[in-house]
Short mmCIF file of C-alpha atoms in Angstrom, two decimals:
data_model
loop_
_atom_site.label_atom_id
_atom_site.label_comp_id
_atom_site.label_asym_id
_atom_site.label_seq_id
_atom_site.Cartn_x
_atom_site.Cartn_y
_atom_site.Cartn_z
CA UNK A 1 12.30 14.12 -19.96
CA UNK A 2 10.81 13.39 -16.61
CA UNK A 3 11.06 9.44 -17.09
CA UNK A 4 14.82 10.03 -18.18
CA UNK A 5 15.52 11.96 -14.98
CA UNK A 6 14.15 9.18 -12.85
CA UNK A 7 15.96 6.59 -14.75
CA UNK A 8 19.17 8.52 -13.92
CA UNK A 9 18.32 8.67 -10.23
CA UNK A 10 17.50 5.01 -10.08
CA UNK A 11 20.47 4.17 -12.31
CA UNK A 12 22.73 6.02 -9.74
CA UNK A 13 21.65 3.54 -7.14
CA UNK A 14 22.65 0.44 -9.04
CA UNK A 15 26.37 0.12 -8.15
CA UNK A 16 25.59 0.58 -4.28
CA UNK A 17 22.47 -1.53 -4.54
CA UNK A 18 24.36 -4.46 -6.03
CA UNK A 19 26.77 -4.43 -3.11
CA UNK A 20 23.84 -4.31 -0.75
CA UNK A 21 22.14 -7.33 -2.49
CA UNK A 22 25.38 -9.11 -2.43
CA UNK A 23 25.61 -8.92 1.36
CA UNK A 24 22.05 -9.41 2.05
CA UNK A 25 20.73 -11.96 -0.38
CA UNK A 26 20.73 -14.95 2.04
CA UNK A 27 18.14 -15.01 4.63
CA UNK A 28 19.82 -16.12 7.93
CA UNK A 29 17.22 -17.19 10.51
CA UNK A 30 19.66 -18.73 13.04
CA UNK A 31 20.29 -16.51 15.97
CA UNK A 32 23.66 -17.70 16.33
CA UNK A 33 24.86 -16.18 12.90
CA UNK A 34 25.24 -12.42 12.54
CA UNK A 35 26.54 -11.38 9.05
CA UNK A 36 27.48 -7.87 8.75
CA UNK A 37 25.56 -5.88 6.21
CA UNK A 38 26.96 -3.02 4.14
CA UNK A 39 25.94 -0.56 6.86
CA UNK A 40 28.56 -2.32 9.18
CA UNK A 41 31.05 -2.92 6.36
CA UNK A 42 31.03 0.47 4.86
CA UNK A 43 29.14 3.18 6.64
CA UNK A 44 30.10 5.82 4.00
CA UNK A 45 28.98 3.73 1.18
CA UNK A 46 25.83 2.96 2.81
CA UNK A 47 25.01 6.64 3.78
CA UNK A 48 25.55 7.38 0.07
CA UNK A 49 23.08 4.51 -0.88
CA UNK A 50 20.36 5.96 1.41
CA UNK A 51 20.91 9.57 0.19
CA UNK A 52 20.43 8.40 -3.52
CA UNK A 53 17.39 6.10 -2.29
CA UNK A 54 15.65 9.05 -0.61
CA UNK A 55 16.36 11.35 -3.45
CA UNK A 56 14.72 8.79 -5.92
CA UNK A 57 11.57 8.46 -3.73
CA UNK A 58 11.05 12.06 -3.33
CA UNK A 59 10.95 12.53 -7.12
CA UNK A 60 7.52 12.72 -8.63
CA UNK A 61 8.35 10.96 -11.83
CA UNK A 62 8.92 7.33 -10.56
CA UNK A 63 6.04 4.85 -10.30
CA UNK A 64 5.12 4.40 -6.70
CA UNK A 65 4.68 0.98 -4.91
CA UNK A 66 2.41 0.51 -1.94
CA UNK A 67 2.30 -2.75 0.04
CA UNK A 68 0.17 -4.26 2.94
CA UNK A 69 2.10 -6.09 5.63
CA UNK A 70 0.66 -8.72 8.03
CA UNK A 71 2.15 -7.78 11.33
CA UNK A 72 -0.02 -9.98 13.36
CA UNK A 73 3.11 -11.94 14.83
CA UNK A 74 4.41 -9.90 17.83
CA UNK A 75 7.02 -12.42 18.80
CA UNK A 76 8.85 -13.05 15.52
CA UNK A 77 10.65 -16.31 14.69
CA UNK A 78 11.53 -15.39 11.18
CA UNK A 79 12.93 -12.49 9.18
CA UNK A 80 9.62 -12.66 7.20
CA UNK A 81 8.11 -10.98 10.18
CA UNK A 82 10.15 -7.92 9.96
CA UNK A 83 9.19 -5.02 7.92
CA UNK A 84 12.82 -4.10 7.89
CA UNK A 85 13.36 -7.02 5.39
CA UNK A 86 10.75 -5.60 2.70
CA UNK A 87 12.36 -4.35 -0.43
CA UNK A 88 14.13 -0.83 -0.13
CA UNK A 89 12.38 0.35 -3.24
CA UNK A 90 8.77 0.24 -1.65
CA UNK A 91 7.43 3.64 -1.12
CA UNK A 92 4.64 2.96 1.54
CA UNK A 93 3.95 -0.01 3.76
CA UNK A 94 0.59 -0.34 5.51
CA UNK A 95 0.69 -2.31 8.69
CA UNK A 96 -2.49 -4.35 8.94
CA UNK A 97 -2.61 -4.34 12.80
CA UNK A 98 -1.70 -0.88 14.00
CA UNK A 99 -2.57 -1.27 17.60
CA UNK A 100 -0.09 -2.50 20.44
CA UNK A 101 2.95 -2.35 18.21
CA UNK A 102 5.80 -4.43 19.71
CA UNK A 103 9.20 -2.87 20.37
CA UNK A 104 10.83 -4.75 17.44
CA UNK A 105 8.19 -3.26 15.21
CA UNK A 106 8.90 0.30 16.25
CA UNK A 107 12.56 -0.33 15.64
CA UNK A 108 11.88 -1.75 12.17
CA UNK A 109 9.63 1.16 11.32
CA UNK A 110 12.60 3.41 12.12
CA UNK A 111 14.81 1.44 10.01
CA UNK A 112 12.43 1.59 6.91
CA UNK A 113 11.96 5.23 7.27
CA UNK A 114 15.69 5.94 6.99
CA UNK A 115 15.26 4.48 3.57
CA UNK A 116 12.46 6.88 2.60
CA UNK A 117 9.55 4.31 3.18
CA UNK A 118 6.48 5.64 4.82
CA UNK A 119 4.80 3.54 7.17
CA UNK A 120 0.80 3.83 7.34
CA UNK A 121 -2.22 1.88 8.26
CA UNK A 122 -5.42 1.35 6.89
CA UNK A 123 -8.97 2.52 8.12
CA UNK A 124 -11.63 0.93 6.34
CA UNK A 125 -15.39 2.16 6.42
CA UNK A 126 -16.53 -1.16 4.74
CA UNK A 127 -14.66 -3.36 7.41
CA UNK A 128 -16.39 -1.17 10.19
CA UNK A 129 -19.75 -1.72 8.43
CA UNK A 130 -19.27 -5.55 8.24
CA UNK A 131 -18.17 -5.68 11.92
CA UNK A 132 -21.23 -3.79 13.02
CA UNK A 133 -23.44 -6.02 10.84
CA UNK A 134 -21.87 -9.06 12.26
CA UNK A 135 -22.36 -7.80 15.93
CA UNK A 136 -26.05 -7.09 15.37
CA UNK A 137 -26.66 -10.65 14.03
CA UNK A 138 -24.94 -11.83 17.24
CA UNK A 139 -26.87 -9.60 19.48
CA UNK A 140 -23.97 -7.80 20.78
CA UNK A 141 -24.74 -4.60 19.35
CA UNK A 142 -27.95 -2.89 19.53
CA UNK A 143 -27.01 0.84 18.86
CA UNK A 144 -27.38 2.61 15.51
CA UNK A 145 -24.56 2.31 12.81
CA UNK A 146 -23.91 6.00 12.82
CA UNK A 147 -23.02 6.07 16.53
CA UNK A 148 -21.01 2.82 16.15
CA UNK A 149 -19.14 4.28 13.09
CA UNK A 150 -18.09 7.51 14.83
CA UNK A 151 -16.80 5.66 17.74
CA UNK A 152 -14.73 3.14 15.62
CA UNK A 153 -13.22 5.72 13.37
CA UNK A 154 -12.12 7.92 16.30
CA UNK A 155 -10.66 5.00 17.87
CA UNK A 156 -8.64 3.82 14.89
CA UNK A 157 -7.53 7.42 14.25
CA UNK A 158 -6.11 7.33 17.69
CA UNK A 159 -3.37 5.14 16.76
CA UNK A 160 -1.90 7.68 14.15
CA UNK A 161 1.06 9.05 16.22
CA UNK A 162 3.16 6.14 15.54
CA UNK A 163 2.62 6.43 11.76
CA UNK A 164 3.41 8.48 8.74
CA UNK A 165 -0.11 8.73 7.55
CA UNK A 166 -3.45 6.75 6.76
CA UNK A 167 -5.02 4.96 3.87
CA UNK A 168 -8.73 5.38 4.07
CA UNK A 169 -10.69 3.00 2.38
CA UNK A 170 -14.23 3.53 1.06
CA UNK A 171 -15.96 0.92 -1.42
CA UNK A 172 -19.69 1.42 -0.53
CA UNK A 173 -22.35 1.06 -3.10
CA UNK A 174 -23.32 2.95 -6.16
CA UNK A 175 -25.68 5.74 -5.37
CA UNK A 176 -27.11 5.60 -8.79
CA UNK A 177 -29.02 2.44 -7.74
CA UNK A 178 -30.14 3.81 -4.22
CA UNK A 179 -33.49 5.14 -3.30
CA UNK A 180 -33.58 8.69 -2.05
CA UNK A 181 -33.83 7.50 1.52
CA UNK A 182 -30.95 5.05 1.13
CA UNK A 183 -28.91 7.83 -0.61
CA UNK A 184 -29.49 10.21 2.24
CA UNK A 185 -28.43 7.67 4.78
CA UNK A 186 -25.14 6.80 2.86
CA UNK A 187 -24.43 10.44 2.51
CA UNK A 188 -24.75 10.79 6.23
CA UNK A 189 -22.47 7.90 6.96
CA UNK A 190 -19.83 9.09 4.68
CA UNK A 191 -19.91 12.48 6.26
CA UNK A 192 -19.07 10.89 9.61
CA UNK A 193 -16.39 8.81 8.32
CA UNK A 194 -14.73 11.53 5.98
CA UNK A 195 -15.44 14.24 8.47
CA UNK A 196 -13.09 12.48 11.06
CA UNK A 197 -10.50 11.61 8.43
CA UNK A 198 -10.30 15.05 7.13
CA UNK A 199 -10.26 16.57 10.56
CA UNK A 200 -7.23 14.39 11.29
CA UNK A 201 -5.51 15.49 7.87
CA UNK A 202 -6.12 19.13 8.60
CA UNK A 203 -4.29 18.61 11.86
CA UNK A 204 -1.55 16.65 10.30
CA UNK A 205 -0.68 18.38 6.95
CA UNK A 206 2.57 16.77 6.89
CA UNK A 207 1.36 13.27 7.01
CA UNK A 208 0.18 11.02 4.05
CA UNK A 209 -3.40 10.64 3.19
CA UNK A 210 -4.51 8.02 0.41
CA UNK A 211 -7.87 6.97 -0.66
CA UNK A 212 -8.63 3.30 -1.51
CA UNK A 213 -11.84 2.04 -2.99
CA UNK A 214 -14.43 3.27 -5.56
CA UNK A 215 -14.44 7.10 -6.12
CA UNK A 216 -17.63 6.91 -8.05
CA UNK A 217 -19.57 5.73 -4.92
CA UNK A 218 -18.85 8.99 -3.02
CA UNK A 219 -21.68 11.34 -2.65
CA UNK A 220 -20.79 15.04 -2.55
CA UNK A 221 -17.34 14.56 -1.06
CA UNK A 222 -14.36 16.57 -2.00
CA UNK A 223 -11.85 14.48 -0.16
CA UNK A 224 -9.95 13.11 -3.14
CA UNK A 225 -8.12 16.15 -4.01
CA UNK A 226 -6.53 15.85 -0.39
CA UNK A 227 -5.32 12.49 -1.05
CA UNK A 228 -1.78 11.78 -2.60
CA UNK A 229 -2.98 8.71 -4.45
CA UNK A 230 -6.19 7.09 -5.30
CA UNK A 231 -5.86 3.15 -5.02
CA UNK A 232 -8.55 1.62 -7.16
CA UNK A 233 -10.28 -1.60 -6.00
CA UNK A 234 -8.81 -3.90 -8.55
CA UNK A 235 -7.45 -6.70 -6.32
CA UNK A 236 -10.19 -9.08 -7.32
CA UNK A 237 -10.33 -8.48 -11.09
CA UNK A 238 -9.19 -11.45 -13.21
CA UNK A 239 -7.96 -9.94 -16.43
CA UNK A 240 -5.34 -7.14 -16.91
CA UNK A 241 -7.64 -5.40 -19.17
CA UNK A 242 -10.20 -4.94 -16.61
CA UNK A 243 -7.70 -2.33 -14.92
CA UNK A 244 -8.59 0.27 -17.59
CA UNK A 245 -12.28 -0.43 -17.06
CA UNK A 246 -12.12 0.24 -13.39
CA UNK A 247 -10.17 3.40 -14.03
CA UNK A 248 -12.73 4.63 -16.40
CA UNK A 249 -15.47 4.00 -13.94
CA UNK A 250 -13.67 5.97 -11.36
CA UNK A 251 -13.44 8.97 -13.67
CA UNK A 252 -17.30 8.90 -13.98
CA UNK A 253 -17.42 10.86 -10.67
CA UNK A 254 -17.14 14.63 -11.11
CA UNK A 255 -13.97 16.12 -9.38
CA UNK A 256 -11.98 12.83 -9.29
CA UNK A 257 -8.35 13.77 -9.94
CA UNK A 258 -7.00 11.72 -12.64
CA UNK A 259 -3.36 12.26 -12.21
CA UNK A 260 -2.90 9.74 -9.20
CA UNK A 261 -4.24 6.34 -9.94
CA UNK A 262 -2.75 3.21 -8.39
CA UNK A 263 -3.98 -0.23 -9.11
CA UNK A 264 -4.30 -2.88 -6.31
CA UNK A 265 -3.05 -6.38 -6.92
CA UNK A 266 -2.13 -9.41 -4.83
CA UNK A 267 0.78 -11.81 -4.67
CA UNK A 268 -0.13 -15.62 -5.16
CA UNK A 269 -1.55 -17.52 -2.37
CA UNK A 270 0.50 -19.71 -0.03
CA UNK A 271 -2.14 -22.39 -0.80
CA UNK A 272 -0.77 -24.26 -4.02
CA UNK A 273 -4.32 -25.36 -4.63
CA UNK A 274 -5.52 -21.67 -4.87
CA UNK A 275 -4.85 -20.80 -8.60
CA UNK A 276 -6.83 -17.61 -8.65
CA UNK A 277 -5.34 -15.25 -6.16
CA UNK A 278 -2.61 -13.33 -7.70
CA UNK A 279 -3.23 -14.43 -11.09
CA UNK A 280 -4.65 -13.06 -14.40
CA UNK A 281 -5.67 -16.34 -15.92
CA UNK A 282 -2.22 -18.23 -15.72
CA UNK A 283 -0.12 -15.07 -15.62
CA UNK A 284 1.16 -13.38 -12.46
CA UNK A 285 -1.24 -10.62 -11.69
CA UNK A 286 1.68 -8.37 -9.97
CA UNK A 287 3.84 -8.65 -13.04
CA UNK A 288 1.02 -7.91 -15.53
CA UNK A 289 -0.26 -5.02 -13.49
CA UNK A 290 3.28 -3.49 -13.37
CA UNK A 291 3.53 -3.64 -17.28
CA UNK A 292 0.11 -2.05 -17.41
CA UNK A 293 1.41 0.80 -15.40
CA UNK A 294 4.16 1.49 -17.97
CA UNK A 295 1.68 1.94 -20.77
CA UNK A 296 0.48 5.29 -21.83
CA UNK A 297 -3.09 6.59 -21.21
CA UNK A 298 -4.26 9.82 -22.70
CA UNK A 299 -6.58 11.12 -19.84
CA UNK A 300 -5.27 9.59 -16.72
CA UNK A 301 -1.99 8.83 -14.95
CA UNK A 302 -1.09 5.28 -14.15
CA UNK A 303 0.91 6.26 -10.93
CA UNK A 304 1.94 2.77 -9.65
CA UNK A 305 0.67 -0.42 -7.78
CA UNK A 306 -0.52 -1.46 -4.26
CA UNK A 307 0.24 -5.07 -3.33
CA UNK A 308 -1.62 -7.28 -1.03
CA UNK A 309 -0.26 -10.25 0.90
CA UNK A 310 3.35 -9.02 0.23
CA UNK A 311 4.57 -11.61 3.00
CA UNK A 312 3.63 -14.50 0.70
CA UNK A 313 6.45 -13.34 -1.74
CA UNK A 314 9.06 -13.78 1.09
CA UNK A 315 9.51 -17.43 0.96
CA UNK A 316 11.53 -18.24 -2.14
CA UNK A 317 14.66 -20.46 -2.60
CA UNK A 318 16.71 -17.92 -4.44
CA UNK A 319 15.93 -14.62 -3.01
CA UNK A 320 13.28 -12.74 -0.79
CA UNK A 321 10.43 -10.73 -2.35
CA UNK A 322 11.47 -11.47 -5.91
CA UNK A 323 8.17 -10.96 -7.74
CA UNK A 324 7.67 -7.59 -5.67
CA UNK A 325 11.14 -6.51 -6.74
CA UNK A 326 10.50 -7.55 -10.44
CA UNK A 327 7.30 -5.61 -10.55
CA UNK A 328 9.12 -2.38 -9.18
CA UNK A 329 11.90 -2.85 -11.69
CA UNK A 330 9.37 -3.18 -14.49
CA UNK A 331 7.59 0.05 -13.49
CA UNK A 332 11.09 1.83 -12.90
CA UNK A 333 13.62 0.41 -15.34
CA UNK A 334 17.29 1.30 -15.08
CA UNK A 335 18.61 3.17 -17.99
CA UNK A 336 20.25 1.12 -20.85
CA UNK A 337 23.62 2.46 -21.93
#
């Protein structure tokens, strides 16, 4: 019954969405051409579209879609550099460079929020750890990792005011194979990282917190219950069957909520010689993962997908972001009459 309800909501968008696509399917790069969209042509119709779109995204029974957006270009020369052009049906977009947002980025963020899309950024324990290790090797960092970690987490959290939430990434290592001393150190570092994240969350209860990584590598943490979704670290698997394996491993950790699993997947590489990124063997990973999400599972919920390198899907002859849109449509099909 819930699926039918979601389909009806999404189906109600189709007539309006068709008109939106008709006026926006051409990607115009020239600054001399300004083609009016549906918002300018029919404000009332566009307002109804936004209302239906937001209602759809607020429903708990649709499959969610996250994406990471490379916003490193601060002087855009293509619509590909604007998050306002990402598919309307995306639920959450994570800006890869949250510091020093340009004015056009803030404007674009306001635009996608009107469509019910949350704009977040990612704080990664593993990235902080790698940066620390590299700096130690270069001789530019001599302090302890715990001190470095605390400073970096606090610095990254300070960007939060411009965003609707945070994705907190922790992969780490499996504590089963650690010595007692290593496990104690890992636990102490986790406490620093998650202590800062959860303090932010407690002060911002209205904002989104999502976990990304390996739940089974957490040691004595209860943070997952506070996370809207759990994005499993599946972006490097090479077969769709492995998604189930990763989900099963995540369930090994006591207290892991099983009603919010999201799988990570990548679009294909812009390098034609790269035949691995974004593929499960010869099939497009994003499409196969979307079909996997629609399959039933008895003891955990397949809640959606999270897409890396979304910008790679922009440049297509017929339409922008075709594979992303197809994947979302697979997860949330319109009702058949």
